[in-house]
């Protein structure tokens, strides 16, 4: 078993482009991107909370989810998911329909207005990101694209935390 490097370990002080040396720069970029993402969404036709946007996005990706499925996808409790859906339904962004074969199950789906709001948010985010990328040189954008593709190919959902122990495989 190998001890993974933690924040206080001497081994963590890598030089150059090692993972621990680049991590703070990437963390800063993620924070700036999150702010850009959030600000772009706030200018949309309808201003929604992060939870509301995530719920609409979940229904866009998996139409017909029931309340339990939505709660699981958002990692929230059923009562919270129900109140969230109440607000989204009142705003005309989602609708509840009885399942055609299971009378006690209610399916959730986006309304045309809900799709319009998501499209507006996506368009604003793409524009804001494009404007930020315009400040980079073409070769920098290409390098960023290559790096992001490589990052997405890793199993970031299982990334170890400082102090975790992993096997050598």
Coordinates of N, CA and C in Angstrom, one line a residue:
X1 N 0.8 -1.2 0.0 CA 0.0 0.0 0.0 C 0.9 1.2 0.0
X2 N 0.4 2.3 -0.7 CA 1.2 3.5 -0.8 C 0.4 4.6 -0.1
X3 N 1.1 5.4 0.6 CA 0.4 6.6 1.2 C 0.4 7.7 0.2
X4 N -0.7 8.2 -0.1 CA -0.8 9.3 -1.1 C -0.4 10.6 -0.4
X5 N 0.2 11.5 -1.1 CA 0.7 12.7 -0.6 C -0.4 13.6 -0.1
X6 N -0.2 14.2 1.1 CA -1.1 15.1 1.7 C -0.6 16.5 1.7
X7 N -1.4 17.5 2.0 CA -1.0 18.9 2.0 C 0.3 19.2 2.8
X8 N 0.5 18.5 3.9 CA 1.6 18.9 4.8 C 2.8 18.0 4.5
X9 N 2.8 17.1 3.6 CA 3.9 16.2 3.3 C 5.0 16.9 2.5
X10 N 6.3 16.6 2.8 CA 7.4 17.2 2.1 C 7.3 16.8 0.6
X11 N 6.9 15.5 0.3 CA 6.8 15.1 -1.0 C 5.8 15.9 -1.9
X12 N 4.9 16.6 -1.2 CA 3.9 17.3 -1.9 C 4.5 18.5 -2.6
X13 N 5.7 18.9 -2.2 CA 6.3 20.1 -2.7 C 7.0 19.8 -4.0
X14 N 6.3 19.4 -5.1 CA 6.9 19.0 -6.3 C 7.2 20.3 -7.1
X15 N 8.2 20.2 -7.9 CA 8.5 21.3 -8.8 C 8.0 21.1 -10.2
X16 N 8.0 22.2 -10.9 CA 7.6 22.1 -12.3 C 6.1 21.8 -12.5
X17 N 5.8 20.8 -13.3 CA 4.4 20.6 -13.7 C 3.8 19.4 -13.1
X18 N 4.3 18.9 -11.9 CA 3.7 17.8 -11.2 C 2.3 18.1 -10.8
X19 N 1.6 17.0 -10.5 CA 0.1 17.2 -10.1 C -0.1 18.2 -9.0
X20 N 0.7 18.0 -7.9 CA 0.5 18.9 -6.8 C 0.9 20.4 -7.1
X21 N 1.8 20.5 -8.0 CA 2.3 21.9 -8.3 C 1.2 22.6 -9.2
X22 N 0.5 21.9 -10.0 CA -0.5 22.6 -10.9 C -1.8 22.6 -10.3
X23 N -2.1 21.8 -9.3 CA -3.4 21.8 -8.7 C -3.9 23.1 -8.2
X24 N -3.1 24.0 -7.5 CA -3.7 25.3 -7.1 C -4.1 26.2 -8.2
X25 N -3.3 26.1 -9.3 CA -3.7 26.9 -10.5 C -5.0 26.5 -11.1
X26 N -5.2 25.2 -11.2 CA -6.4 24.6 -11.7 C -7.6 24.9 -10.8
X27 N -7.4 24.8 -9.5 CA -8.4 25.2 -8.5 C -8.8 26.6 -8.7
X28 N -7.9 27.5 -8.9 CA -8.2 28.9 -9.1 C -9.0 29.1 -10.4
X29 N -8.6 28.4 -11.5 CA -9.3 28.4 -12.8 C -10.8 27.9 -12.6
X30 N -10.9 26.8 -11.8 CA -12.3 26.3 -11.6 C -13.1 27.3 -10.8
X31 N -12.6 28.0 -9.9 CA -13.3 29.0 -9.1 C -13.7 30.1 -10.0
X32 N -12.8 30.6 -10.9 CA -13.2 31.6 -11.8 C -14.2 31.2 -12.8
X33 N -14.1 30.0 -13.3 CA -15.1 29.4 -14.2 C -16.5 29.3 -13.6
X34 N -16.5 28.9 -12.3 CA -17.7 28.7 -11.6 C -18.4 30.1 -11.4
X35 N -17.6 31.1 -11.2 CA -18.2 32.5 -11.1 C -18.7 32.9 -12.4
X36 N -18.0 32.7 -13.5 CA -18.4 33.1 -14.8 C -19.7 32.3 -15.1
X37 N -19.8 31.1 -14.8 CA -20.9 30.2 -15.1 C -22.1 30.7 -14.3
X38 N -21.9 31.1 -13.1 CA -23.0 31.6 -12.2 C -23.5 32.9 -12.7
X39 N -22.6 33.8 -13.0 CA -23.0 35.2 -13.5 C -23.7 35.1 -14.8
X40 N -23.3 34.3 -15.7 CA -24.0 34.1 -17.0 C -25.4 33.6 -16.8
X41 N -25.6 32.7 -15.9 CA -26.9 32.1 -15.6 C -27.8 33.2 -15.0
X42 N -27.3 34.1 -14.2 CA -28.1 35.1 -13.5 C -28.7 36.1 -14.5
X43 N -28.1 36.2 -15.6 CA -28.7 37.1 -16.6 C -29.7 36.5 -17.5
X44 N -30.1 35.3 -17.2 CA -31.1 34.6 -18.1 C -32.5 35.2 -17.9
X45 N -33.3 34.7 -18.8 CA -34.7 35.2 -18.9 C -35.4 35.1 -17.5
X46 N -35.1 34.0 -16.8 CA -35.6 33.8 -15.5 C -34.5 33.4 -14.6
X47 N -34.3 34.1 -13.5 CA -33.2 33.9 -12.6 C -33.6 32.7 -11.6
X48 N -32.8 31.7 -11.7 CA -33.0 30.5 -10.9 C -31.8 30.2 -10.0
X49 N -32.1 29.5 -8.9 CA -31.0 29.0 -8.0 C -30.3 27.9 -8.6
X50 N -29.1 27.6 -8.1 CA -28.3 26.5 -8.6 C -29.1 25.2 -8.5
X51 N -29.8 25.0 -7.4 CA -30.6 23.7 -7.2 C -31.7 23.7 -8.3
X52 N -32.3 24.8 -8.6 CA -33.4 24.8 -9.6 C -32.8 24.5 -11.0
X53 N -31.7 25.1 -11.3 CA -31.0 24.8 -12.6 C -30.6 23.3 -12.7
X54 N -30.1 22.8 -11.6 CA -29.6 21.4 -11.6 C -30.8 20.5 -11.8
X55 N -32.0 20.8 -11.2 CA -33.2 20.0 -11.3 C -33.7 20.0 -12.8
X56 N -33.7 21.2 -13.4 CA -34.2 21.3 -14.8 C -33.2 20.6 -15.7
X57 N -31.9 20.7 -15.4 CA -30.9 20.0 -16.3 C -31.1 18.5 -16.1
X58 N -31.4 18.0 -14.9 CA -31.6 16.6 -14.7 C -32.8 16.1 -15.5
X59 N -33.8 16.9 -15.5 CA -35.0 16.5 -16.3 C -34.8 16.6 -17.8
X60 N -33.9 17.5 -18.2 CA -33.6 17.6 -19.6 C -32.8 16.3 -20.0
X61 N -31.9 15.8 -19.2 CA -31.1 14.7 -19.5 C -31.9 13.4 -19.4
X62 N -32.8 13.3 -18.4 CA -33.5 12.1 -18.1 C -35.0 12.5 -18.0
X63 N -35.7 12.7 -19.1 CA -37.1 13.1 -19.0 C -37.9 12.0 -18.4
X64 N -39.0 12.4 -17.7 CA -39.9 11.3 -17.1 C -39.4 10.8 -15.8
X65 N -38.4 11.4 -15.2 CA -38.0 10.9 -13.8 C -39.1 11.1 -12.9
X66 N -39.2 10.2 -11.9 CA -40.1 10.5 -10.8 C -39.4 11.3 -9.7
X67 N -40.2 11.6 -8.7 CA -39.6 12.5 -7.6 C -38.4 11.8 -6.9
X68 N -38.5 10.5 -6.7 CA -37.4 9.8 -6.0 C -36.2 9.8 -6.9
X69 N -36.3 9.6 -8.2 CA -35.2 9.6 -9.1 C -34.5 11.0 -9.2
X70 N -35.3 12.0 -9.2 CA -34.8 13.4 -9.2 C -34.0 13.7 -7.9
X71 N -34.6 13.3 -6.7 CA -34.0 13.5 -5.4 C -32.6 12.8 -5.4
X72 N -32.6 11.5 -5.9 CA -31.3 10.8 -5.9 C -30.3 11.5 -6.8
X73 N -30.7 11.9 -8.0 CA -29.8 12.6 -8.9 C -29.2 13.9 -8.3
X74 N -30.0 14.6 -7.5 CA -29.6 15.8 -6.9 C -29.0 15.7 -5.6
X75 N -29.1 14.4 -5.1 CA -28.5 14.1 -3.7 C -29.2 15.0 -2.6
X76 N -30.5 15.0 -2.7 CA -31.3 15.7 -1.7 C -32.5 14.8 -1.2
X77 N -33.1 15.2 -0.1 CA -34.2 14.4 0.4 C -35.5 14.6 -0.4
X78 N -36.4 13.6 -0.2 CA -37.7 13.7 -0.9 C -38.5 15.0 -0.6
X79 N -38.6 15.4 0.7 CA -39.3 16.6 1.0 C -38.7 17.8 0.3
X80 N -37.4 17.9 0.2 CA -36.7 19.0 -0.4 C -37.0 19.0 -1.9
X81 N -36.9 17.8 -2.5 CA -37.2 17.6 -3.9 C -38.6 18.0 -4.3
X82 N -39.5 17.6 -3.4 CA -40.9 17.9 -3.6 C -41.2 19.5 -3.6
X83 N -40.6 20.1 -2.6 CA -40.7 21.6 -2.5 C -40.1 22.3 -3.8
X84 N -38.9 21.8 -4.2 CA -38.3 22.3 -5.3 C -39.2 22.2 -6.6
X85 N -39.8 21.0 -6.7 CA -40.7 20.8 -7.9 C -41.9 21.7 -7.8
X86 N -42.4 21.9 -6.6 CA -43.6 22.8 -6.4 C -43.2 24.2 -6.9
X87 N -42.0 24.7 -6.6 CA -41.6 26.0 -7.1 C -41.5 26.0 -8.6
X88 N -40.8 25.0 -9.1 CA -40.6 24.9 -10.6 C -41.9 24.8 -11.3
X89 N -42.8 24.0 -10.8 CA -44.1 23.9 -11.4 C -44.9 25.2 -11.3
X90 N -44.9 25.9 -10.2 CA -45.6 27.2 -10.1 C -45.0 28.2 -11.1
X91 N -43.7 28.1 -11.4 CA -43.1 29.0 -12.3 C -43.3 28.6 -13.8
X92 N -44.0 27.4 -14.0 CA -44.3 27.0 -15.3 C -43.1 26.3 -16.0
X93 N -42.2 25.8 -15.2 CA -41.0 25.2 -15.8 C -41.0 23.7 -15.9
X94 N -41.8 23.1 -15.1 CA -42.0 21.6 -15.1 C -43.4 21.3 -14.9
X95 N -43.7 20.1 -15.4 CA -45.1 19.6 -15.1 C -45.0 18.2 -14.6
X96 N -46.0 17.8 -13.8 CA -46.2 16.5 -13.3 C -47.3 15.8 -14.0
X97 N -47.0 14.6 -14.4 CA -48.1 13.8 -15.1 C -48.1 12.4 -14.5
X98 N -49.3 11.8 -14.4 CA -49.4 10.4 -13.9 C -48.7 9.5 -14.9
X99 N -48.0 8.5 -14.3 CA -47.3 7.5 -15.1 C -48.4 6.7 -15.9
X100 N -48.3 6.4 -17.1 CA -49.3 5.7 -17.9 C -49.7 4.3 -17.4
X101 N -48.7 3.7 -16.7 CA -49.0 2.3 -16.3 C -48.9 2.1 -14.8
X102 N -48.5 3.1 -14.0 CA -48.4 3.0 -12.6 C -49.1 4.2 -12.0
X103 N -50.4 4.0 -11.6 CA -51.2 5.1 -11.2 C -50.7 5.9 -10.0
X104 N -49.9 5.3 -9.2 CA -49.4 6.1 -8.0 C -48.1 6.8 -8.3
X105 N -47.5 6.6 -9.5 CA -46.3 7.3 -9.8 C -46.5 8.5 -10.6
X106 N -45.8 9.6 -10.3 CA -45.9 10.8 -11.0 C -44.6 11.0 -11.7
X107 N -44.6 11.3 -13.0 CA -43.5 11.6 -13.8 C -43.3 13.1 -14.0
X108 N -42.0 13.5 -14.0 CA -41.7 15.0 -14.1 C -41.1 15.2 -15.5
X109 N -41.5 16.3 -16.0 CA -41.0 16.7 -17.3 C -40.9 18.2 -17.5
X110 N -40.0 18.6 -18.3 CA -39.9 20.1 -18.6 C -41.0 20.6 -19.4
X111 N -41.4 21.8 -19.2 CA -42.4 22.4 -20.1 C -41.6 23.1 -21.2
X112 N -42.3 23.6 -22.2 CA -41.6 24.4 -23.3 C -40.9 25.6 -22.7
X113 N -41.5 26.2 -21.7 CA -40.9 27.4 -21.0 C -39.6 26.9 -20.3
X114 N -39.7 25.8 -19.6 CA -38.5 25.2 -18.9 C -37.3 25.0 -19.9
X115 N -37.7 24.4 -21.1 CA -36.6 24.2 -22.1 C -36.1 25.5 -22.6
X116 N -36.9 26.5 -22.8 CA -36.5 27.8 -23.2 C -35.5 28.4 -22.2
X117 N -35.8 28.3 -20.9 CA -35.0 28.9 -19.9 C -33.6 28.2 -19.9
X118 N -33.6 26.8 -20.0 CA -32.3 26.1 -20.1 C -31.5 26.5 -21.3
X119 N -32.2 26.7 -22.4 CA -31.5 27.1 -23.7 C -30.9 28.5 -23.5
X120 N -31.6 29.4 -22.8 CA -31.2 30.7 -22.6 C -29.9 30.7 -21.7
X121 N -30.0 29.9 -20.7 CA -28.8 29.8 -19.7 C -27.6 29.2 -20.5
X122 N -27.8 28.1 -21.3 CA -26.7 27.5 -22.0 C -26.1 28.5 -23.0
X123 N -27.0 29.3 -23.7 CA -26.5 30.2 -24.7 C -25.7 31.3 -24.0
X124 N -26.1 31.8 -22.8 CA -25.4 32.9 -22.1 C -24.1 32.3 -21.6
X125 N -24.1 31.1 -21.1 CA -22.8 30.5 -20.6 C -21.8 30.3 -21.7
X126 N -22.3 29.8 -22.9 CA -21.4 29.6 -24.0 C -20.8 30.9 -24.5
X127 N -21.6 32.0 -24.5 CA -21.1 33.3 -24.9 C -20.1 33.8 -24.0
X128 N -20.3 33.7 -22.6 CA -19.4 34.1 -21.6 C -18.1 33.3 -21.7
X129 N -18.2 32.0 -21.9 CA -17.0 31.2 -22.0 C -16.2 31.6 -23.3
X130 N -17.0 31.7 -24.4 CA -16.3 32.1 -25.6 C -15.6 33.4 -25.5
X131 N -16.2 34.4 -24.8 CA -15.5 35.7 -24.6 C -14.2 35.5 -23.8
X132 N -14.3 34.7 -22.8 CA -13.1 34.4 -22.0 C -12.0 33.7 -22.8
X133 N -12.4 32.8 -23.6 CA -11.4 32.0 -24.4 C -10.8 32.9 -25.5
X134 N -11.6 33.9 -26.0 CA -11.1 34.8 -27.0 C -9.8 35.6 -26.6
X135 N -9.6 35.7 -25.2 CA -8.4 36.4 -24.7 C -7.2 35.5 -24.7
X136 N -7.3 34.2 -25.2 CA -6.2 33.3 -25.2 C -5.7 33.2 -26.7
X137 N -4.5 32.8 -26.8 CA -3.9 32.5 -28.1 C -4.5 31.2 -28.6
X138 N -4.6 31.0 -30.0 CA -5.1 29.8 -30.5 C -4.4 28.5 -30.0
X139 N -3.0 28.6 -29.9 CA -2.3 27.4 -29.4 C -2.6 27.1 -27.9
X140 N -2.9 28.2 -27.1 CA -3.3 28.0 -25.7 C -4.7 27.4 -25.6
X141 N -5.6 27.8 -26.5 CA -6.9 27.2 -26.5 C -6.8 25.7 -26.9
X142 N -6.0 25.4 -27.8 CA -5.8 24.0 -28.3 C -5.2 23.2 -27.1
X143 N -4.2 23.7 -26.4 CA -3.6 23.0 -25.3 C -4.6 22.8 -24.2
X144 N -5.4 23.8 -23.9 CA -6.5 23.7 -22.9 C -7.5 22.6 -23.3
X145 N -7.9 22.6 -24.5 CA -8.8 21.5 -25.0 C -8.2 20.1 -24.8
X146 N -6.9 20.0 -25.2 CA -6.3 18.7 -25.0 C -6.2 18.3 -23.5
X147 N -5.9 19.3 -22.7 CA -5.8 19.0 -21.3 C -7.1 18.6 -20.7
X148 N -8.2 19.3 -21.1 CA -9.5 19.0 -20.6 C -10.0 17.6 -21.0
X149 N -9.7 17.3 -22.3 CA -10.1 15.9 -22.7 C -9.3 14.9 -21.9
X150 N -8.1 15.1 -21.6 CA -7.3 14.1 -20.8 C -7.9 14.1 -19.4
X151 N -8.2 15.2 -18.8 CA -8.8 15.3 -17.5 C -10.1 14.5 -17.4
X152 N -10.9 14.8 -18.4 CA -12.2 14.1 -18.5 C -12.1 12.6 -18.6
X153 N -11.0 12.1 -19.2 CA -10.8 10.7 -19.4 C -10.4 10.0 -18.1
X154 N -10.0 10.8 -17.1 CA -9.6 10.2 -15.8 C -10.8 9.9 -14.9
X155 N -10.6 9.2 -13.9 CA -11.8 8.8 -13.0 C -11.8 9.8 -11.8
X156 N -12.1 11.1 -12.1 CA -12.1 12.2 -11.1 C -13.2 12.0 -10.1
X157 N -14.2 11.1 -10.4 CA -15.3 10.9 -9.4 C -14.7 10.0 -8.2
X158 N -13.6 9.5 -8.4 CA -13.0 8.6 -7.3 C -11.6 9.1 -6.9
X159 N -11.4 10.4 -7.1 CA -10.1 11.0 -6.7 C -9.9 10.9 -5.2
X160 N -8.7 10.4 -4.8 CA -8.4 10.3 -3.4 C -8.2 11.7 -2.7
X161 N -8.5 11.7 -1.5 CA -8.3 12.9 -0.7 C -7.0 12.9 0.1
X162 N -6.5 14.0 0.6 CA -5.3 13.9 1.4 C -5.4 12.9 2.5
X163 N -4.4 12.1 2.7 CA -4.4 11.2 3.8 C -5.0 9.8 3.4
X164 N -5.6 9.7 2.2 CA -6.2 8.4 1.8 C -5.0 7.5 1.5
X165 N -5.3 6.2 1.5 CA -4.4 5.2 1.2 C -4.8 4.4 0.0
X166 N -3.9 4.2 -0.9 CA -4.3 3.4 -2.1 C -3.3 2.3 -2.4
X167 N -3.7 1.3 -3.0 CA -2.8 0.2 -3.3 C -2.1 0.5 -4.6
X168 N -0.9 -0.2 -4.7 CA -0.1 0.0 -5.9 C -0.7 -0.7 -7.1
X169 N -1.7 -1.6 -6.9 CA -2.4 -2.1 -8.0 C -2.0 -3.5 -8.4

